[in-house]
Amino acid sequence: MRLLKSSELRKLYLDFFREKGHAIIPSASLIPENDPTVLFTTAGMHPLVPYLMGAKHPEGTRLADVQKCIRTGDIDEVGDTSHCTFFEMLGNWSLGDYFKKESIAYSWEFLTSDKWLGIDKDKLYFTCFAGDADAPRDTYSHDRWVEMGVDPSHIFYLDKKHNWWGPAGITGPCGPDTEIFYDTGKPKCCPECNPSCDCGKYLEIWNNVFMEYNKADGSYLPLAQHNVDTGMGLDRTIATLQGVESVYDTDAFTGIIKTIEELSGKHYKDSPEITRAFRIVADHIRCATFILGDPRGVTPSNVDQGYILRRLIRRAIRFAMQLGIPDNKLDAVADAVIAQYGEVYPELTANREKIMTELDKEETRFQKALRNGTREFERIKGSFENGVIDGATAFHLYDTFGFPLELTEEMCEERGITVDKDGFEVAMEEQRERARAARSSDETAWAG
Ligand code: SER
């Protein structure tokens, strides 16, 4: 198997599909156009939905791309080995052109041929859709893998939860998928251990979705055209193939981590807490840089994408403070992100000044909020009954003074006080509802 850098995988992937007659299209914006149901582009298929539904794409029926994506549902998990808020998805697309047979043959060739990735076929495992009342068992895909030379013991049938790609919204194109996993060589966690297991033995590297249905009104109707949507997460695949512990240990993050080391004077792997803080700063500033640098970029605010952006930047600042990074230095991390990605995403270089200015402004706002919040905390801390801060008060600190819950918790812990987190979440949800309803752009409160 070839040891690739992330830039090499990105290039090889596009070269391969260009050879197979695909037009290479640029990444769409991170901010979806004409889709109010989601804040960010969460998958490569997202910007292509109209074409999967039958509209004619100007570049034809075979496309390949590297799409910028953001998923913030697991933001609290960032800092472990696998979660990132921003990622790049390599994808090849058939818009009513080829279907399962060619899709599987292309994936097999790209992964196993020595001209391309040259992965040992015995290291690869596969899953196919088991079938249910909505759609039949995908024996066709199973048989194609066997035809490629896969031992049937490496193929598993799994249910809709695992082997179906559904629409991001309630309706839209969807279908069964076949997923490709890499065996890390770790021992099985149990006799039944298979690719659906999250013990870490099998890591998913590619997902081929066969979009032949349209989900509408809860039922699955056949689509007029059969599409292929594949997705390969660039960082995760590189981490898997390089055999490193996390995406942060791949070459994509080398410059970014080095910059954080220089700013903090600490070493990335000094302790589990330090490693986590490094990863959070690296991930959140990478994501914030891409949001600010996007052609449809937004600035920090209390609603929608601006709310997420604010949350990312402020969380990065909190962990930067923990690492002892001086104030207003995160622009150096953003510069490392631009150095790594500017060639592939020229919008980052073009919007460098905006990125730096907005990061700096948000940091200054946050420092002010922290000072005021600390003062308020000291003023009211004596009044907590039974050593518990009720949710409404914790939320008041957060909402009016921009005081993150984590910080309230830490300060309380030092004083033997606990925080009613459930009560805080209730108050937070009420505020989100109000914000959604009002679509206000008021900037006094801190979001996230
Ligand atoms: N839509 C699928 C995914 O995001 C394949 O691209 O995994």
Coordinates of N, CA and C in Angstrom, one line a residue, residues 31-211:
I31 N -22.1 27.2 3.0 CA -23.4 27.7 3.3 C -24.4 27.3 2.2
P32 N -25.3 26.4 2.5 CA -26.2 25.9 1.4 C -27.0 27.1 0.8
E33 N -27.1 27.0 -0.5 CA -28.0 27.9 -1.2 C -29.4 27.3 -1.3
N34 N -30.4 28.1 -1.2 CA -31.8 27.6 -1.4 C -32.1 26.4 -0.5
D35 N -31.6 26.3 0.6 CA -32.0 25.2 1.5 C -32.0 25.7 3.0
P36 N -33.2 26.1 3.4 CA -33.3 26.7 4.8 C -33.3 25.6 5.9
T37 N -33.3 24.3 5.4 CA -33.5 23.2 6.4 C -32.2 22.9 7.2
V38 N -31.0 23.2 6.6 CA -29.8 23.0 7.3 C -28.9 24.2 7.2
L39 N -28.0 24.4 8.3 CA -27.2 25.6 8.3 C -26.0 25.4 7.4
F40 N -25.4 24.2 7.4 CA -24.2 24.0 6.6 C -24.3 22.8 5.6
T41 N -23.5 22.8 4.7 CA -23.4 21.7 3.8 C -22.8 20.5 4.6
T42 N -23.5 19.4 4.8 CA -23.1 18.4 5.7 C -22.6 17.2 4.9
A43 N -22.8 17.1 3.6 CA -22.3 16.0 2.8 C -22.1 16.4 1.4
G44 N -21.4 15.6 0.7 CA -21.1 16.0 -0.7 C -22.4 16.0 -1.6
M45 N -23.4 15.2 -1.2 CA -24.6 15.1 -2.0 C -25.5 16.4 -1.9
H46 N -25.2 17.1 -0.8 CA -26.1 18.2 -0.5 C -26.3 19.2 -1.6
P47 N -25.2 19.8 -2.1 CA -25.4 20.8 -3.2 C -25.8 20.1 -4.5
L48 N -25.8 18.8 -4.6 CA -26.2 18.2 -5.9 C -27.6 17.6 -5.9
V49 N -28.4 17.9 -4.8 CA -29.7 17.3 -4.7 C -30.6 17.6 -6.0
P50 N -30.6 18.8 -6.5 CA -31.5 19.1 -7.7 C -31.1 18.2 -8.8
Y51 N -29.8 17.8 -9.0 CA -29.3 17.0 -10.1 C -29.6 15.5 -9.8
L52 N -29.6 15.1 -8.6 CA -30.0 13.8 -8.2 C -31.5 13.6 -8.5
M53 N -32.2 14.7 -8.4 CA -33.6 14.6 -8.6 C -34.0 14.7 -10.1
G54 N -33.0 15.0 -11.0 CA -33.3 14.9 -12.4 C -32.9 16.2 -13.2
A55 N -32.6 17.3 -12.5 CA -32.2 18.5 -13.3 C -30.9 18.2 -14.0
K56 N -30.7 18.8 -15.1 CA -29.4 18.6 -15.9 C -28.3 19.4 -15.4
H57 N -27.2 18.7 -15.1 CA -26.0 19.4 -14.6 C -25.2 19.9 -15.8
P58 N -24.7 21.1 -15.7 CA -24.0 21.7 -16.9 C -22.7 20.9 -17.2
E59 N -22.1 20.2 -16.3 CA -20.9 19.4 -16.5 C -21.1 18.0 -17.0
G60 N -22.4 17.6 -17.0 CA -22.6 16.2 -17.5 C -23.2 15.3 -16.4
T61 N -23.1 14.0 -16.7 CA -23.7 13.0 -15.8 C -22.7 12.2 -15.0
R62 N -21.4 12.5 -15.2 CA -20.3 11.9 -14.4 C -19.5 13.0 -13.8
L63 N -19.5 13.1 -12.5 CA -18.8 14.2 -11.8 C -18.0 13.6 -10.6
A64 N -16.9 14.4 -10.3 CA -16.1 14.1 -9.1 C -15.7 15.4 -8.4
D65 N -15.6 15.3 -7.1 CA -15.3 16.6 -6.4 C -14.7 16.3 -5.1
V66 N -14.3 17.4 -4.4 CA -13.9 17.4 -3.0 C -14.7 18.5 -2.4
Q67 N -15.7 18.0 -1.6 CA -16.6 19.0 -1.0 C -16.3 19.4 0.4
K68 N -16.3 20.7 0.7 CA -16.1 21.1 2.1 C -17.4 20.8 2.8
C69 N -17.3 20.3 4.0 CA -18.5 19.9 4.8 C -18.3 20.3 6.3
I70 N -19.4 20.6 6.9 CA -19.4 20.8 8.4 C -20.5 20.1 9.1
R71 N -20.1 19.4 10.1 CA -21.1 18.7 11.0 C -20.8 19.1 12.4
T72 N -21.7 19.8 13.1 CA -21.4 20.3 14.4 C -22.2 19.5 15.5
G73 N -23.0 18.5 15.1 CA -23.8 17.7 16.0 C -22.9 17.1 17.1
D74 N -21.7 16.8 16.9 CA -20.8 16.1 17.9 C -19.8 17.1 18.4
I75 N -20.0 18.3 18.4 CA -19.0 19.3 18.7 C -18.3 19.0 20.1
D76 N -19.1 18.5 21.0 CA -18.5 18.2 22.3 C -17.6 17.0 22.3
E77 N -17.7 16.2 21.3 CA -16.8 15.0 21.1 C -15.4 15.4 20.5
V78 N -15.4 16.6 19.9 CA -14.1 17.0 19.3 C -13.0 17.0 20.4
G79 N -11.8 16.5 20.0 CA -10.8 16.4 21.0 C -10.4 14.9 21.2
D80 N -11.3 14.0 20.8 CA -11.0 12.6 20.8 C -10.2 12.3 19.5
T81 N -10.1 11.0 19.1 CA -9.3 10.7 18.0 C -10.0 10.9 16.6
S82 N -11.3 10.9 16.6 CA -12.0 10.8 15.3 C -12.9 12.0 15.0
H83 N -13.4 12.8 15.9 CA -14.4 13.8 15.6 C -13.7 15.1 15.1
C84 N -14.3 15.6 14.0 CA -13.9 16.9 13.5 C -15.2 17.7 13.1
T85 N -15.2 19.0 13.3 CA -16.4 19.7 12.8 C -16.3 20.0 11.3
F86 N -15.1 20.2 10.8 CA -14.9 20.5 9.4 C -14.3 19.2 8.7
F87 N -14.7 18.9 7.6 CA -14.0 17.8 6.8 C -14.2 17.9 5.3
E88 N -13.3 17.3 4.6 CA -13.5 17.3 3.2 C -13.9 15.9 2.7
M89 N -14.9 15.9 1.8 CA -15.5 14.6 1.4 C -15.1 14.5 -0.1
L90 N -14.4 13.4 -0.4 CA -14.1 13.1 -1.8 C -15.3 12.3 -2.3
G91 N -15.8 12.7 -3.5 CA -17.0 12.0 -4.0 C -17.0 11.8 -5.5
N92 N -17.6 10.7 -6.0 CA -17.8 10.6 -7.4 C -19.3 10.4 -7.6
W93 N -19.8 10.9 -8.7 CA -21.3 11.0 -8.9 C -21.7 10.5 -10.2
S94 N -22.7 9.7 -10.3 CA -23.4 9.3 -11.5 C -24.8 9.9 -11.4
L95 N -25.1 10.8 -12.4 CA -26.4 11.4 -12.4 C -27.2 10.6 -13.5
G96 N -27.8 9.5 -13.1 CA -28.6 8.7 -14.1 C -27.6 8.1 -15.1
D97 N -26.3 8.0 -14.8 CA -25.4 7.4 -15.8 C -25.1 6.0 -15.3
Y98 N -23.9 5.6 -14.8 CA -23.6 4.3 -14.3 C -24.3 4.0 -13.0
F99 N -24.4 2.7 -12.6 CA -25.0 2.4 -11.3 C -24.1 1.4 -10.6
K100 N -24.7 0.5 -9.9 CA -23.9 -0.3 -8.9 C -22.7 -1.0 -9.5
K101 N -22.9 -1.6 -10.7 CA -21.8 -2.4 -11.2 C -20.5 -1.6 -11.4
E102 N -20.6 -0.5 -12.1 CA -19.4 0.3 -12.4 C -18.9 1.0 -11.1
S103 N -19.9 1.4 -10.3 CA -19.5 2.1 -9.0 C -18.6 1.2 -8.2
I104 N -19.0 -0.1 -8.1 CA -18.2 -1.0 -7.3 C -16.9 -1.4 -8.0
A105 N -16.9 -1.5 -9.3 CA -15.7 -1.8 -10.0 C -14.7 -0.6 -9.8
Y106 N -15.2 0.6 -9.9 CA -14.3 1.8 -9.8 C -13.7 1.8 -8.4
S107 N -14.5 1.6 -7.4 CA -14.0 1.6 -6.0 C -12.9 0.6 -5.8
W108 N -13.2 -0.6 -6.3 CA -12.3 -1.7 -6.2 C -10.9 -1.4 -6.8
E109 N -11.0 -0.9 -8.1 CA -9.8 -0.6 -8.8 C -9.0 0.5 -8.1
F110 N -9.7 1.6 -7.6 CA -9.0 2.7 -7.0 C -8.3 2.2 -5.7
L111 N -9.0 1.4 -4.9 CA -8.4 1.0 -3.6 C -7.3 -0.1 -3.8
T112 N -7.5 -1.0 -4.7 CA -6.6 -2.1 -4.7 C -5.5 -2.1 -5.8
S113 N -5.7 -1.4 -6.8 CA -4.7 -1.4 -7.9 C -3.4 -0.7 -7.5
D114 N -2.3 -1.3 -7.8 CA -1.0 -0.7 -7.5 C -0.8 0.7 -8.1
K115 N -1.5 0.9 -9.2 CA -1.4 2.2 -9.9 C -2.0 3.3 -9.0
W116 N -3.0 2.9 -8.1 CA -3.7 3.9 -7.3 C -3.3 3.7 -5.8
L117 N -4.3 3.2 -5.0 CA -3.9 3.1 -3.6 C -3.1 1.8 -3.2
G118 N -3.4 0.8 -3.9 CA -2.7 -0.5 -3.7 C -2.9 -1.1 -2.4
I119 N -4.1 -1.0 -1.9 CA -4.4 -1.6 -0.5 C -4.5 -3.1 -0.7
D120 N -4.0 -3.9 0.2 CA -4.1 -5.3 0.2 C -5.6 -5.7 0.4
K121 N -6.1 -6.5 -0.6 CA -7.5 -6.8 -0.6 C -8.0 -7.5 0.7
D122 N -7.1 -8.2 1.3 CA -7.5 -8.9 2.5 C -7.8 -8.0 3.7
K123 N -7.3 -6.8 3.6 CA -7.6 -5.8 4.6 C -8.9 -5.1 4.5
L124 N -9.6 -5.4 3.4 CA -10.9 -4.7 3.1 C -12.1 -5.5 3.5
Y125 N -13.1 -4.9 4.1 CA -14.4 -5.5 4.5 C -15.5 -4.6 3.9
F126 N -16.7 -5.3 3.8 CA -17.7 -4.6 3.1 C -19.1 -4.8 3.8
T127 N -20.0 -3.9 3.7 CA -21.3 -4.1 4.1 C -22.3 -3.8 3.0
C128 N -23.4 -4.5 3.0 CA -24.5 -4.2 2.1 C -25.8 -4.2 2.8
F129 N -26.8 -3.6 2.1 CA -28.1 -3.4 2.7 C -28.9 -4.7 2.9
A130 N -29.4 -5.0 4.1 CA -30.0 -6.3 4.3 C -31.4 -6.4 3.8
G131 N -32.1 -5.3 3.5 CA -33.4 -5.3 3.0 C -34.5 -5.2 4.1
D132 N -35.6 -4.5 3.7 CA -36.7 -4.4 4.6 C -38.0 -4.1 3.8
A133 N -39.0 -3.6 4.5 CA -40.3 -3.4 3.8 C -40.2 -2.4 2.7
D134 N -39.2 -1.5 2.8 CA -39.1 -0.4 1.9 C -38.3 -0.7 0.6
A135 N -37.3 -1.6 0.8 CA -36.4 -1.9 -0.3 C -35.8 -3.3 -0.2
P136 N -35.5 -4.0 -1.3 CA -35.1 -5.4 -1.2 C -33.6 -5.5 -0.7
R137 N -33.2 -6.7 -0.3 CA -31.9 -7.0 0.1 C -30.9 -6.8 -1.1
D138 N -29.8 -6.1 -0.9 CA -28.9 -5.8 -2.0 C -27.9 -6.9 -2.3
T139 N -28.5 -8.0 -2.8 CA -27.6 -9.1 -3.1 C -26.8 -8.8 -4.4
Y140 N -27.3 -7.9 -5.2 CA -26.5 -7.5 -6.4 C -25.2 -6.9 -6.0
S141 N -25.1 -6.0 -5.1 CA -23.8 -5.4 -4.7 C -23.0 -6.5 -4.0
H142 N -23.5 -7.3 -3.2 CA -22.8 -8.4 -2.6 C -22.1 -9.2 -3.7
D143 N -22.9 -9.6 -4.7 CA -22.3 -10.5 -5.7 C -21.2 -9.8 -6.5
R144 N -21.4 -8.4 -6.7 CA -20.3 -7.7 -7.5 C -19.0 -7.7 -6.7
W145 N -19.1 -7.5 -5.4 CA -17.9 -7.6 -4.6 C -17.2 -9.0 -4.7
V146 N -18.0 -10.0 -4.6 CA -17.5 -11.3 -4.8 C -16.8 -11.5 -6.1
E147 N -17.5 -10.9 -7.1 CA -16.9 -11.0 -8.5 C -15.6 -10.3 -8.6
M148 N -15.4 -9.2 -7.8 CA -14.1 -8.5 -7.8 C -13.0 -9.3 -7.2
G149 N -13.4 -10.3 -6.4 CA -12.4 -11.2 -5.7 C -12.5 -11.1 -4.2
V150 N -13.6 -10.5 -3.7 CA -13.7 -10.5 -2.2 C -14.2 -11.8 -1.7
D151 N -13.6 -12.2 -0.6 CA -14.0 -13.4 0.1 C -15.4 -13.2 0.7
P152 N -16.4 -14.0 0.5 CA -17.7 -13.7 1.1 C -17.7 -13.5 2.6
S153 N -16.7 -14.1 3.3 CA -16.7 -13.9 4.7 C -16.3 -12.4 5.1
H154 N -15.9 -11.6 4.1 CA -15.6 -10.2 4.4 C -16.8 -9.3 4.1
I155 N -17.9 -9.9 3.8 CA -19.1 -9.1 3.4 C -20.2 -9.3 4.4
F156 N -20.8 -8.3 4.9 CA -21.9 -8.4 5.9 C -23.1 -7.6 5.4
Y157 N -24.3 -8.2 5.7 CA -25.5 -7.5 5.4 C -26.0 -6.8 6.7
L158 N -26.3 -5.5 6.6 CA -26.7 -4.8 7.7 C -28.0 -4.0 7.4
D159 N -28.7 -3.6 8.5 CA -30.0 -2.9 8.3 C -29.9 -1.5 7.9
K160 N -31.1 -0.9 7.9 CA -31.2 0.5 7.4 C -30.4 1.5 8.2
K161 N -30.3 1.2 9.5 CA -29.5 2.1 10.4 C -28.1 2.2 9.9
H162 N -27.5 1.2 9.3 CA -26.1 1.2 8.9 C -26.0 1.4 7.4
N163 N -26.9 0.8 6.6 CA -26.6 0.8 5.2 C -27.7 1.4 4.3
W164 N -28.0 2.6 4.7 CA -29.0 3.4 4.0 C -28.6 4.9 4.1
W165 N -28.6 5.6 3.0 CA -28.3 7.0 3.2 C -29.6 7.8 2.9
G166 N -30.1 8.4 3.9 CA -31.4 9.1 3.8 C -31.2 10.6 3.5
P167 N -32.2 11.3 3.1 CA -32.1 12.7 2.8 C -31.8 13.5 4.1
A168 N -31.2 14.6 3.9 CA -30.8 15.5 5.0 C -32.1 16.1 5.6
G169 N -33.0 16.4 4.7 CA -34.3 16.9 5.2 C -35.3 15.8 5.3
I170 N -36.6 16.1 5.3 CA -37.6 15.0 5.5 C -37.8 14.2 4.2
T171 N -37.6 15.0 3.1 CA -37.9 14.4 1.8 C -36.6 14.5 0.9
G172 N -36.5 13.7 -0.1 CA -35.4 13.8 -1.0 C -34.8 12.5 -1.5
P173 N -33.7 12.5 -2.3 CA -33.2 11.3 -2.9 C -32.5 10.5 -1.8
C174 N -32.6 9.2 -1.9 CA -32.0 8.3 -0.9 C -31.9 6.9 -1.5
G175 N -31.3 6.0 -0.7 CA -31.2 4.6 -1.2 C -30.2 3.8 -0.4
P176 N -30.1 2.5 -0.7 CA -29.2 1.6 0.0 C -27.7 2.0 -0.3
D177 N -26.9 1.6 0.6 CA -25.5 1.9 0.3 C -24.6 0.6 0.6
T178 N -23.4 0.6 0.1 CA -22.5 -0.4 0.4 C -21.2 0.3 0.9
E179 N -20.8 -0.1 2.1 CA -19.7 0.6 2.7 C -18.4 -0.2 2.8
I180 N -17.3 0.5 2.7 CA -16.0 -0.2 2.6 C -15.2 0.2 3.9
F181 N -14.7 -0.9 4.5 CA -13.9 -0.7 5.7 C -12.5 -1.3 5.6
Y182 N -11.7 -0.7 6.4 CA -10.3 -1.1 6.5 C -10.0 -1.8 7.8
D183 N -9.5 -3.0 7.8 CA -9.2 -3.7 9.0 C -7.9 -3.3 9.6
T184 N -7.9 -2.7 10.8 CA -6.7 -2.2 11.4 C -5.8 -3.3 11.9
G185 N -6.3 -4.5 11.9 CA -5.5 -5.6 12.4 C -5.6 -5.8 13.9
K186 N -6.4 -4.9 14.6 CA -6.6 -5.1 16.0 C -7.4 -6.4 16.2
P187 N -7.3 -7.0 17.4 CA -8.1 -8.2 17.6 C -9.6 -7.9 17.7
K188 N -10.4 -8.9 17.3 CA -11.8 -8.8 17.4 C -12.2 -8.5 18.8
C189 N -13.2 -7.6 19.0 CA -13.6 -7.3 20.4 C -14.5 -8.4 21.0
C190 N -15.2 -9.2 20.1 CA -16.0 -10.3 20.5 C -16.2 -11.2 19.3
P191 N -16.6 -12.5 19.4 CA -16.7 -13.4 18.3 C -17.6 -12.8 17.1
E192 N -18.6 -12.0 17.5 CA -19.5 -11.5 16.4 C -18.9 -10.2 15.8
C193 N -17.8 -9.7 16.3 CA -17.2 -8.4 15.8 C -17.3 -8.3 14.3
N194 N -17.9 -7.2 13.8 CA -18.0 -7.0 12.4 C -17.9 -5.5 12.1
P195 N -18.0 -5.1 10.8 CA -17.8 -3.6 10.5 C -18.8 -2.7 11.2
S196 N -19.9 -3.2 11.7 CA -20.9 -2.3 12.3 C -20.5 -2.0 13.8
C197 N -19.4 -2.7 14.2 CA -19.0 -2.5 15.6 C -18.1 -1.3 15.7
D198 N -18.3 -0.5 16.8 CA -17.4 0.7 16.9 C -16.2 0.5 17.8
C199 N -15.7 -0.8 17.9 CA -14.6 -1.0 18.8 C -13.3 -0.5 18.2
G200 N -13.3 -0.2 16.9 CA -12.1 0.4 16.3 C -11.3 -0.6 15.4
K201 N -11.8 -1.8 15.4 CA -11.1 -2.8 14.5 C -11.2 -2.4 13.0
Y202 N -12.5 -2.2 12.7 CA -12.8 -1.8 11.3 C -13.1 -0.4 11.1
L203 N -12.4 0.3 10.2 CA -12.7 1.8 10.1 C -13.3 2.0 8.7
E204 N -14.4 2.8 8.6 CA -15.0 3.0 7.3 C -14.2 4.0 6.5
I205 N -13.9 3.7 5.3 CA -13.2 4.6 4.4 C -14.0 5.1 3.2
W206 N -15.1 4.4 2.9 CA -15.8 4.9 1.7 C -17.2 4.4 1.8
N207 N -18.1 5.2 1.3 CA -19.5 4.8 1.3 C -20.1 5.1 -0.1
N208 N -20.6 4.0 -0.8 CA -21.2 4.1 -2.1 C -22.7 4.0 -1.9
V209 N -23.4 5.1 -2.2 CA -24.9 5.2 -2.0 C -25.5 5.0 -3.4
F210 N -26.5 4.2 -3.5 CA -27.2 4.0 -4.7 C -28.6 4.6 -4.6
M211 N -28.6 5.9 -5.1 CA -29.8 6.7 -4.9 C -30.9 6.4 -6.0

